[in-house]
XYZ file of N, CA, C and O in Angstrom:
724
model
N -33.173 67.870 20.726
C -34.087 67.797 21.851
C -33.390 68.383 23.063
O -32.585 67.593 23.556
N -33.474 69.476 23.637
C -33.121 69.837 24.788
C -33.197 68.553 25.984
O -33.866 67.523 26.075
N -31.929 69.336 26.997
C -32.232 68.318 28.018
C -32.394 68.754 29.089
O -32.316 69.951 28.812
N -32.624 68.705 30.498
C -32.826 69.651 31.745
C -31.174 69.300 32.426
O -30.605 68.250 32.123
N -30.858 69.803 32.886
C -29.499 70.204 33.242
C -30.220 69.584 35.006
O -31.422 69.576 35.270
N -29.145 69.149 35.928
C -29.438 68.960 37.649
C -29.950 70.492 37.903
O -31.168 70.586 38.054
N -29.409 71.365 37.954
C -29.756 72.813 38.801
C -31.123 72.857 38.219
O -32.025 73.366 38.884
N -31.377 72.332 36.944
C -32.856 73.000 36.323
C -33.696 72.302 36.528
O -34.856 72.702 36.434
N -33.262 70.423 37.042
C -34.580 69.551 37.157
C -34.921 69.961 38.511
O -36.080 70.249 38.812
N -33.691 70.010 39.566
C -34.155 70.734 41.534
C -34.855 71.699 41.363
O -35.949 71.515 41.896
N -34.716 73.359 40.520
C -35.687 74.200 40.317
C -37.219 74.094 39.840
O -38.112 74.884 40.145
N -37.354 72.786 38.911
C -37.964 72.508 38.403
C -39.152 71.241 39.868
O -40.331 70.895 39.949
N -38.428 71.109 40.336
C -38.655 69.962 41.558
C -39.479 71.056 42.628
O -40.553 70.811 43.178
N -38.843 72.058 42.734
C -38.696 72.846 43.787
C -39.979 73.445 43.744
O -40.743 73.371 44.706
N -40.346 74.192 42.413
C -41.664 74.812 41.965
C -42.663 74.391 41.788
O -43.660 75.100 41.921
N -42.763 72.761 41.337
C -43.791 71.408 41.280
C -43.992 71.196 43.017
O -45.037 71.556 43.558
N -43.311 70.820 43.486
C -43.793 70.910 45.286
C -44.050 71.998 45.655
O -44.798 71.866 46.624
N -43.886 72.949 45.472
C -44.688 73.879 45.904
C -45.773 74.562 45.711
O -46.580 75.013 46.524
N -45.721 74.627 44.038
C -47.280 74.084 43.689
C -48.621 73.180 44.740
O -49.638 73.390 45.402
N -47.799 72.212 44.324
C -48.643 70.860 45.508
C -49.221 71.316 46.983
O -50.072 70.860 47.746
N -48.589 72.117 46.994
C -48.907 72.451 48.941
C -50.012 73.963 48.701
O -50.730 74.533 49.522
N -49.726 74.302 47.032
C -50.938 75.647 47.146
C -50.377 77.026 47.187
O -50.989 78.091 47.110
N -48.939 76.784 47.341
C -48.569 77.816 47.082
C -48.509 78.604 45.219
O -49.135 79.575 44.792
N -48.016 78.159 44.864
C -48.085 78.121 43.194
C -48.798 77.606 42.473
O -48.943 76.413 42.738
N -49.568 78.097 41.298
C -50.511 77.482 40.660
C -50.064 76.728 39.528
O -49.145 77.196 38.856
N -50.619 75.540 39.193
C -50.135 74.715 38.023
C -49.810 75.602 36.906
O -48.583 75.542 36.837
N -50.322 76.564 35.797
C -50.226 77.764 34.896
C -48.509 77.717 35.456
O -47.725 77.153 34.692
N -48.048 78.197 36.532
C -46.832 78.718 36.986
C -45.602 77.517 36.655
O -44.519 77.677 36.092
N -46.189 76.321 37.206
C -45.195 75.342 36.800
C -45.045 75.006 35.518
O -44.024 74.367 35.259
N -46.122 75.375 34.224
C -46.156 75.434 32.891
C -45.590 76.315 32.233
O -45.395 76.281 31.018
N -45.238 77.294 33.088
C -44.450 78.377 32.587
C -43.165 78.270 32.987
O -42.365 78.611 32.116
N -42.664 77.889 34.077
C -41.748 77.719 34.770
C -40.804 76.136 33.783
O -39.590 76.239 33.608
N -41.326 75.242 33.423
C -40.541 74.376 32.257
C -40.839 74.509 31.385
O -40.862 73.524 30.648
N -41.310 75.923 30.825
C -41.664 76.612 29.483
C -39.939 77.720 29.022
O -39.268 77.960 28.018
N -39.927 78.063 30.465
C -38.269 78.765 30.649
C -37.201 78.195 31.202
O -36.113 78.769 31.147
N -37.357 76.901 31.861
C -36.108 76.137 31.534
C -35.983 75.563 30.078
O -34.878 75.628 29.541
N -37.102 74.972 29.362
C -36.583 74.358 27.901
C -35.765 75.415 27.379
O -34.631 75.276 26.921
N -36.868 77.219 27.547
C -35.777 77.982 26.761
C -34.379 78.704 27.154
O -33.631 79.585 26.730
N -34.471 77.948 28.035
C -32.843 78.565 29.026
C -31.819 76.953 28.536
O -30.672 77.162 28.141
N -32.130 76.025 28.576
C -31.613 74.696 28.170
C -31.443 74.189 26.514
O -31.109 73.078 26.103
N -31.637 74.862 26.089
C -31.910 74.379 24.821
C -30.966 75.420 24.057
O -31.495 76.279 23.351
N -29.510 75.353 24.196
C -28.619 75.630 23.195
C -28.052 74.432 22.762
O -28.052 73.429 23.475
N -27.513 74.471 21.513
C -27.105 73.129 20.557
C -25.937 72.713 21.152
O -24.846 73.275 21.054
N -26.354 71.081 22.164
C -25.101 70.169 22.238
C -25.025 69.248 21.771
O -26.072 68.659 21.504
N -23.574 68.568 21.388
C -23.508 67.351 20.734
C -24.326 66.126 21.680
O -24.128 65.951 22.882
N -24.979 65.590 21.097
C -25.978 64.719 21.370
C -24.908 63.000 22.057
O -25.094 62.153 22.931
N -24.007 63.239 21.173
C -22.773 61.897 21.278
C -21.690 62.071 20.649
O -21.798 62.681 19.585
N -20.522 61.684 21.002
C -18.969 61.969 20.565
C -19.916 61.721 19.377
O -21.055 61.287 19.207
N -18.551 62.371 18.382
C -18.629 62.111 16.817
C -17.730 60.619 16.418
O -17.748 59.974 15.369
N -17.042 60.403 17.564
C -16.395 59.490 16.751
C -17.301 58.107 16.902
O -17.088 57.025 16.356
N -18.217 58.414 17.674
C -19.122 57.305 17.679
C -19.626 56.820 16.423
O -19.587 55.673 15.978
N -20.067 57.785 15.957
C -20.857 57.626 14.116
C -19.927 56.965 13.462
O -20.470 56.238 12.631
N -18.251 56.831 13.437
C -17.446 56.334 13.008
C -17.695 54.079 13.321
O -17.375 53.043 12.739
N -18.211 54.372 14.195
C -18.356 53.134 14.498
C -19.897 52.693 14.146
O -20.032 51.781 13.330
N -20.829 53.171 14.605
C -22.314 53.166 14.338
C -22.638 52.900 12.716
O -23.173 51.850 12.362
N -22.340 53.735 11.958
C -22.193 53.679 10.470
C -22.243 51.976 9.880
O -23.150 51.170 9.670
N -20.810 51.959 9.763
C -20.362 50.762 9.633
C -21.328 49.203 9.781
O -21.863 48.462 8.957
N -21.149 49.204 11.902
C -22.042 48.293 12.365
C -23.613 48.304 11.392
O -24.033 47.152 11.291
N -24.161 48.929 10.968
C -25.493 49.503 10.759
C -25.093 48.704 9.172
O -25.940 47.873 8.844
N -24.245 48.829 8.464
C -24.167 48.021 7.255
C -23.744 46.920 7.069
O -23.947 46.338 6.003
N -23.054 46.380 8.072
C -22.634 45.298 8.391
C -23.615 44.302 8.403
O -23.795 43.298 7.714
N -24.501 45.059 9.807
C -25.846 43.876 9.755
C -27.109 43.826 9.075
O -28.145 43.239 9.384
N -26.758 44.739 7.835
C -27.975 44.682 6.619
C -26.942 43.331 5.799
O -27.392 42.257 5.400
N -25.929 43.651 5.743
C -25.039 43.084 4.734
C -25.343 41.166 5.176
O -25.742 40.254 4.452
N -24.976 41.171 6.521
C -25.097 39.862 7.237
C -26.755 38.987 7.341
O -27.051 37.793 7.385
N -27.464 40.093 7.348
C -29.159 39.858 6.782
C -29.471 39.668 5.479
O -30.651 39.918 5.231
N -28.899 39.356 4.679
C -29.391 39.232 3.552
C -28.963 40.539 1.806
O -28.862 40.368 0.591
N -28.846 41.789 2.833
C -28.551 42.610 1.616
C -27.312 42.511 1.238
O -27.060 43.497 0.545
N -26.413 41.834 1.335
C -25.283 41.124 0.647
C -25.883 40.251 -0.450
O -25.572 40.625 -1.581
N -26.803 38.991 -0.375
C -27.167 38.301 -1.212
C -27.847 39.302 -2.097
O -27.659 38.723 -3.167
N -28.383 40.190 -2.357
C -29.637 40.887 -3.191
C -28.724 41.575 -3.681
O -29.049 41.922 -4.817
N -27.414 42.071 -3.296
C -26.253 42.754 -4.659
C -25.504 42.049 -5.400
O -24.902 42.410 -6.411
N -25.538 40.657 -4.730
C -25.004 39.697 -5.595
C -25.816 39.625 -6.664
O -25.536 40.212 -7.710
N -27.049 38.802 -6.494
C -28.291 39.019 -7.222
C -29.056 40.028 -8.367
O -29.883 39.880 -9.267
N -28.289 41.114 -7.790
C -28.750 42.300 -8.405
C -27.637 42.198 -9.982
O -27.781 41.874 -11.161
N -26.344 42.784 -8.925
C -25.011 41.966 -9.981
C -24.934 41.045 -11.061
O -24.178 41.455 -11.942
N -25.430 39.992 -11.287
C -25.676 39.060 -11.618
C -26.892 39.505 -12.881
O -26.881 39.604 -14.108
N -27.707 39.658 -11.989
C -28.765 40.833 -13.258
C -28.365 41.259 -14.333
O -28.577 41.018 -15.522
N -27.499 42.212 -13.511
C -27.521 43.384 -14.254
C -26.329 42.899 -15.266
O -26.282 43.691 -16.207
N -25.592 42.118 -15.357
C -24.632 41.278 -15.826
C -24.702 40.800 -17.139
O -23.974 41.009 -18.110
N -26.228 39.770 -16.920
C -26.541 39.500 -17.777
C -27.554 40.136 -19.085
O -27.984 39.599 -20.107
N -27.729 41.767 -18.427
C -29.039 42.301 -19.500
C -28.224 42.826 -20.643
O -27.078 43.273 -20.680
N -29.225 42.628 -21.655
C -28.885 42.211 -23.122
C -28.582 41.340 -24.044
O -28.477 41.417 -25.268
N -28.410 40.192 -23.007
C -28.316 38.923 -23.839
C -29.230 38.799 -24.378
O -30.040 39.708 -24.200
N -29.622 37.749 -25.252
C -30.399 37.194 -26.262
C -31.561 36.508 -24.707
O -32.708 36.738 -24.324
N -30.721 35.855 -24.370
C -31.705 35.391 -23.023
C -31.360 35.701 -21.581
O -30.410 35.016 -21.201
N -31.889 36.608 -20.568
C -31.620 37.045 -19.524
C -32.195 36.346 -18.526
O -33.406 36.567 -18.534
N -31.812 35.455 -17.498
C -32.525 35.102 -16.761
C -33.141 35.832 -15.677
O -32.995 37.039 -15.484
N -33.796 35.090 -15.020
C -34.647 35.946 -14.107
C -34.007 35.792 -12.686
O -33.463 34.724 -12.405
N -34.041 36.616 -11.957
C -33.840 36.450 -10.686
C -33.710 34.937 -9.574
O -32.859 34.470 -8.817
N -34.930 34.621 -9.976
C -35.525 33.236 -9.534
C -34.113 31.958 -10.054
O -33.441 31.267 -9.288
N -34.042 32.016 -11.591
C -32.991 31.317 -12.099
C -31.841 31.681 -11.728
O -31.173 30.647 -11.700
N -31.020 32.799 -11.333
C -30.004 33.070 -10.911
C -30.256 32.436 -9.183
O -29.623 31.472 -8.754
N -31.088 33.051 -8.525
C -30.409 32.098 -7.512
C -30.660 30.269 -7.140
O -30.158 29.703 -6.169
N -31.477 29.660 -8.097
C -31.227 28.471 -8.412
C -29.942 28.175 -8.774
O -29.626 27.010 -8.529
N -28.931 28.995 -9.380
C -27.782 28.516 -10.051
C -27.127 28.724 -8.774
O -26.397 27.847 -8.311
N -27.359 29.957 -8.094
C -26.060 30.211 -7.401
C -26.369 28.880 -5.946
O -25.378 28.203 -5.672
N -27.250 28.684 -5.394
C -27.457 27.641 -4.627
C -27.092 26.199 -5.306
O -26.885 25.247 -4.553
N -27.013 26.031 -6.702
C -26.713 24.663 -7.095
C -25.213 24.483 -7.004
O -24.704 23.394 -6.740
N -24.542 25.558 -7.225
C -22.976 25.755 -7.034
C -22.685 25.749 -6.195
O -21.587 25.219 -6.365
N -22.796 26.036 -4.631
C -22.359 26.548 -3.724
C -23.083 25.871 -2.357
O -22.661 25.438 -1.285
N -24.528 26.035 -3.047
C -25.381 25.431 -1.453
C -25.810 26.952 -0.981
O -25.400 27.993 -1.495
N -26.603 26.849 -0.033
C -27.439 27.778 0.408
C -26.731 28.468 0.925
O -26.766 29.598 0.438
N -25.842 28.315 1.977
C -25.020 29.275 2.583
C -23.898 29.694 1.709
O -23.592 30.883 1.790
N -22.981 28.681 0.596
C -22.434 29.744 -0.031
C -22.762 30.804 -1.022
O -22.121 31.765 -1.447
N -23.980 30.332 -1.269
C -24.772 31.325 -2.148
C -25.085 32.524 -1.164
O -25.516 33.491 -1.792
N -25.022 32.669 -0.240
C -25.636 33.766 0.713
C -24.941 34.807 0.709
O -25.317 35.974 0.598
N -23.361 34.171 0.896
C -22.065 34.987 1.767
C -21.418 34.881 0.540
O -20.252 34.687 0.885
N -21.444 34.887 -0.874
C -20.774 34.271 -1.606
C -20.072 35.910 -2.069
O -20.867 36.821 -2.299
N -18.672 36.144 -2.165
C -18.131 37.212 -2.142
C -18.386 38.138 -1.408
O -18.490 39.314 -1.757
N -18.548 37.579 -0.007
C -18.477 38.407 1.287
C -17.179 39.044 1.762
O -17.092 40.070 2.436
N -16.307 38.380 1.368
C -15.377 38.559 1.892
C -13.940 38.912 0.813
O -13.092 38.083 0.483
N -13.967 39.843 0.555
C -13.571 40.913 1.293
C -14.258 42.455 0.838
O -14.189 43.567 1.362
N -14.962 41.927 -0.427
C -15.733 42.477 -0.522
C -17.422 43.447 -0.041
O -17.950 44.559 -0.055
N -17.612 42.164 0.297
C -19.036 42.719 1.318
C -18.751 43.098 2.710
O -19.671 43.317 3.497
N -17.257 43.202 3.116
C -17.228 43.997 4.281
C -16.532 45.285 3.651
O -16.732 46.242 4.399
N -15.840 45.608 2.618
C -15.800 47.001 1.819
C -16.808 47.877 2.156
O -16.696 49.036 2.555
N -18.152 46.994 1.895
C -19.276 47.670 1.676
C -19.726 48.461 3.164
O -20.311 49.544 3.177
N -19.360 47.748 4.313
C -19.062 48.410 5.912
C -18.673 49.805 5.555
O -19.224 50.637 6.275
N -18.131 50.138 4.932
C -17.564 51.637 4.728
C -18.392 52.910 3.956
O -17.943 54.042 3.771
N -19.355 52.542 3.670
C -20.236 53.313 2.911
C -21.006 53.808 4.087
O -21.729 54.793 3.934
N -20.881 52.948 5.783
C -21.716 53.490 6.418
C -21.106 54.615 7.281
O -21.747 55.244 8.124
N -19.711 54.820 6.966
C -19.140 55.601 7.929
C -19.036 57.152 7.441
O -18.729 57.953 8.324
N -19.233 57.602 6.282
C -19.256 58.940 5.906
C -20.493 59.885 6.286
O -20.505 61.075 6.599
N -21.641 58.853 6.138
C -22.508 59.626 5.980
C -23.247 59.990 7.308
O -24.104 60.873 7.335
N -22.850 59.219 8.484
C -23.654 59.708 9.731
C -22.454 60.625 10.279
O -22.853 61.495 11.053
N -20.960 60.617 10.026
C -20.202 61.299 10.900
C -19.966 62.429 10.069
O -19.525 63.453 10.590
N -20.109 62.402 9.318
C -19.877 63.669 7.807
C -21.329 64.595 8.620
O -21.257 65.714 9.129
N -22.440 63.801 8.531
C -23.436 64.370 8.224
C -23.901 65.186 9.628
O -24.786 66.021 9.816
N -22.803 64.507 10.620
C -23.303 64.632 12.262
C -22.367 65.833 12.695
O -22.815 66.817 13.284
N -21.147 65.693 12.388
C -19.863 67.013 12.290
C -20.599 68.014 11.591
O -20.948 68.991 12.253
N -20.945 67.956 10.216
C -21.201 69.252 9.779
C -22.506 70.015 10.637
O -22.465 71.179 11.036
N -23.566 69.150 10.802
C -24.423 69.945 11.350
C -24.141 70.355 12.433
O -24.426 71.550 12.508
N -23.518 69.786 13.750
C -22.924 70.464 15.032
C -22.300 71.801 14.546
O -22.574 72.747 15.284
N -21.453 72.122 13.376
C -20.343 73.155 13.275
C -21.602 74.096 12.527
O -21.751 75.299 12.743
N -21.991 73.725 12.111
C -23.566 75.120 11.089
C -23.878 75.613 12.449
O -23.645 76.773 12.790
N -24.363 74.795 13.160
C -25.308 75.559 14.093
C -24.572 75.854 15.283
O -24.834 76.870 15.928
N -23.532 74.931 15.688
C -22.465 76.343 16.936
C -21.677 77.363 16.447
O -21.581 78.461 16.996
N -21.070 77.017 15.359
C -20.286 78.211 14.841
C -21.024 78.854 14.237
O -21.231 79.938 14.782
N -21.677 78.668 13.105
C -22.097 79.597 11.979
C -23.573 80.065 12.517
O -24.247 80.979 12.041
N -23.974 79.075 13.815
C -25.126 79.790 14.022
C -26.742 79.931 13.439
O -27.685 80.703 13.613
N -26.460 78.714 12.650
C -27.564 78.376 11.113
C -29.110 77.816 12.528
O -28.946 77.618 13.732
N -30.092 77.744 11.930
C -31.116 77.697 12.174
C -31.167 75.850 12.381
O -30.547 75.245 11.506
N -31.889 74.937 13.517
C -31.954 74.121 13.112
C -32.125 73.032 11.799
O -31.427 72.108 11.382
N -33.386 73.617 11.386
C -33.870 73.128 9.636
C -33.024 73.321 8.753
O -32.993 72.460 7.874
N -32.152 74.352 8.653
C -31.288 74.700 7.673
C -29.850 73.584 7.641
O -29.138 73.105 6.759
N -29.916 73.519 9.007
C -28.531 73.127 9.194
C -28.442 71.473 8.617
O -27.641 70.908 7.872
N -29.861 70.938 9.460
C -29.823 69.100 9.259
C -30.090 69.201 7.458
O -29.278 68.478 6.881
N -30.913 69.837 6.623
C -30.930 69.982 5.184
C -29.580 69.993 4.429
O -29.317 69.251 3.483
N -28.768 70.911 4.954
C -27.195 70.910 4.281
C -26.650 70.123 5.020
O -25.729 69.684 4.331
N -26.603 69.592 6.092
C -25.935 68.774 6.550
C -25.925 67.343 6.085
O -25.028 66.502 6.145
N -27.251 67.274 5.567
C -27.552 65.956 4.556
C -27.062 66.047 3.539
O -26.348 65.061 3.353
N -27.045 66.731 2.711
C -26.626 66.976 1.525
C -25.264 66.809 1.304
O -24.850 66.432 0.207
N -24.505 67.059 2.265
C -22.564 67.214 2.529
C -22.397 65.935 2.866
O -21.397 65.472 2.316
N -23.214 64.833 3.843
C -22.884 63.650 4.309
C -23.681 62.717 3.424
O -23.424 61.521 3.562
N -24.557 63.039 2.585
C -24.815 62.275 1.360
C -23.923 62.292 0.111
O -23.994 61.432 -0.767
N -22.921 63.528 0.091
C -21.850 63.673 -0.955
C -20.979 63.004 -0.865
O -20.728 62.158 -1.723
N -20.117 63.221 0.414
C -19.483 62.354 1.088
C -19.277 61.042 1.121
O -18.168 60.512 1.191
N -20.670 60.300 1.055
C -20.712 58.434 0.766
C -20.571 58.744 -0.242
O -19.498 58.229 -0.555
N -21.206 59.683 -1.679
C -21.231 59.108 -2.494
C -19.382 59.086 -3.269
O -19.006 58.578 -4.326
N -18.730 59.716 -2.401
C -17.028 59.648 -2.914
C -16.893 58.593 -2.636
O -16.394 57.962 -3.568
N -17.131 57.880 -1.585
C -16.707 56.431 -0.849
C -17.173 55.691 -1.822
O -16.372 55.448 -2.725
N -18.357 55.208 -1.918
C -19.191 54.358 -2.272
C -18.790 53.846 -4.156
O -18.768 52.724 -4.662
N -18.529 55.206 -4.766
C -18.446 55.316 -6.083
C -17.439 53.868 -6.646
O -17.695 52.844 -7.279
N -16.316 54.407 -6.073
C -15.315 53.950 -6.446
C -15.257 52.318 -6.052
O -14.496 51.569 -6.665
N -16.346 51.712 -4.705
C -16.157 50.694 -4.083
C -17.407 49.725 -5.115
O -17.631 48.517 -5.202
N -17.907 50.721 -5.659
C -19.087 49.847 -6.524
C -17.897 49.616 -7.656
O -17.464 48.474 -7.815
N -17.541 50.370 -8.191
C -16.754 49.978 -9.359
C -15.680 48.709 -9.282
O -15.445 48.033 -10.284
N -15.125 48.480 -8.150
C -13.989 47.564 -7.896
C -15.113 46.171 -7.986
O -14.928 45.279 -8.814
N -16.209 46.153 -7.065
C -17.209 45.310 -7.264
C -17.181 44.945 -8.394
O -16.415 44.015 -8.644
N -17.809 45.394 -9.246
C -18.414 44.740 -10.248
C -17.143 44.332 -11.586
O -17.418 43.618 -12.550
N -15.801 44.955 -11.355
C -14.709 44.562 -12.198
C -14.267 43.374 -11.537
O -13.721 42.574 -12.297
N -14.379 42.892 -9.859
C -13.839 42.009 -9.448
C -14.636 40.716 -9.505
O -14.146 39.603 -9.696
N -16.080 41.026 -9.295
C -17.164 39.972 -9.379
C -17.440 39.195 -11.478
O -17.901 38.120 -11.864
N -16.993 40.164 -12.103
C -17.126 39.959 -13.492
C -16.014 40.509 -14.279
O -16.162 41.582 -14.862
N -14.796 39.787 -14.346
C -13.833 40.186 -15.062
C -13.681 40.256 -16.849
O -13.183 41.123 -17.567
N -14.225 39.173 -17.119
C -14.588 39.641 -18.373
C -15.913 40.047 -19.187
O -16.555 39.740 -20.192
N -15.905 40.851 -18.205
C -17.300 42.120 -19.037
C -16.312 43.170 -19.435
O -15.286 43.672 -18.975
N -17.176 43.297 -20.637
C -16.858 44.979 -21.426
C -17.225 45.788 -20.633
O -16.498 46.767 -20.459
N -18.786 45.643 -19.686
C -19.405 46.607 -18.654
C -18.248 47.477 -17.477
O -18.159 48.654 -17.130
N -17.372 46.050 -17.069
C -16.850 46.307 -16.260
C -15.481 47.239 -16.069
O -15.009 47.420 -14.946
């Protein structure tokens, strides 16, 4: 999104009042922030990058602290048990895990240190994904559309290096004696 720069909002100020008094016709002031957008509108970073380094994270943290911590436990647990002779259902798994633990340790239950691991899956993919597209389109010069498309694609690759390896420790640490695991 372009932004108006001070020299361009006073020009922009300057031509709107004068309009007003009759000198300039509205058409003119439509044209007139028709050629500042296109005088303003070369690609700047929107926010440090190292921000996304932090943003990421926070952003999984408080899915993790809402509940989507419990639903991978849950999920875990599932998926744990398919193929048995009898698989329980969702519903029965977290009856068990609340009869063990109580509501809150069933919630947070291998939160720690685990479900803040999971904090890290959020940091590749907005600063991966936010770096590459700044460098397509100042250096290489790529077209907006082009750039956020591959730029997704590189910062979706990216988690998935992170992420891979952090699911795997999961589910060997949450279920040690599975063959799965």
């Amino acid at each position: 999104m372009p932004t108006l720069t001070t020299s361009s909002t006073q020009r922009l100020t300057q031509h709107v009042n004068a309009g007003a008094s009759g000198a300039i016709a509205l058409p003119c002031a439509h044209q007139t922030i028709k050629q500042l957008k296109q005088v303003d509108s070369s690609f700047a970073r929107q926010r440090p990058a190292f921000e996304k380094l932090l943003v990421g994270p926070m952003m999984i943290f408080g899915e993790m602290i809402t509940g989507g911590h419990y639903l991978e436990v849950l999920r875990l647990g599932k998926q744990m048990t398919t193929g048995r002779a009898k698989s329980p259902s969702y519903m029965s798994l977290h009856h068990s895990f609340v009869s063990e633990t109580g509501f809150f340790g069933a919630f947070y239950r291998g939160f720690l240190p685990w479900g803040l691991l999971q904090c890290l899956k959020g940091m590749p993919v907005l600063f991966v994904q936010n770096e590459t597209m700044y460098q397509l389109q100042a250096r290489a010069g790529w077209s907006s559309s082009t750039a956020e498309k591959t730029s997704g694609f590189v910062g979706g690759a990216a988690q998935a290096v992170f992420v891979c390896p952090l699911q795997k420790i999961k589910v060997r640490l949450s279920h040690p004696g599975s063959k799965d695991a």
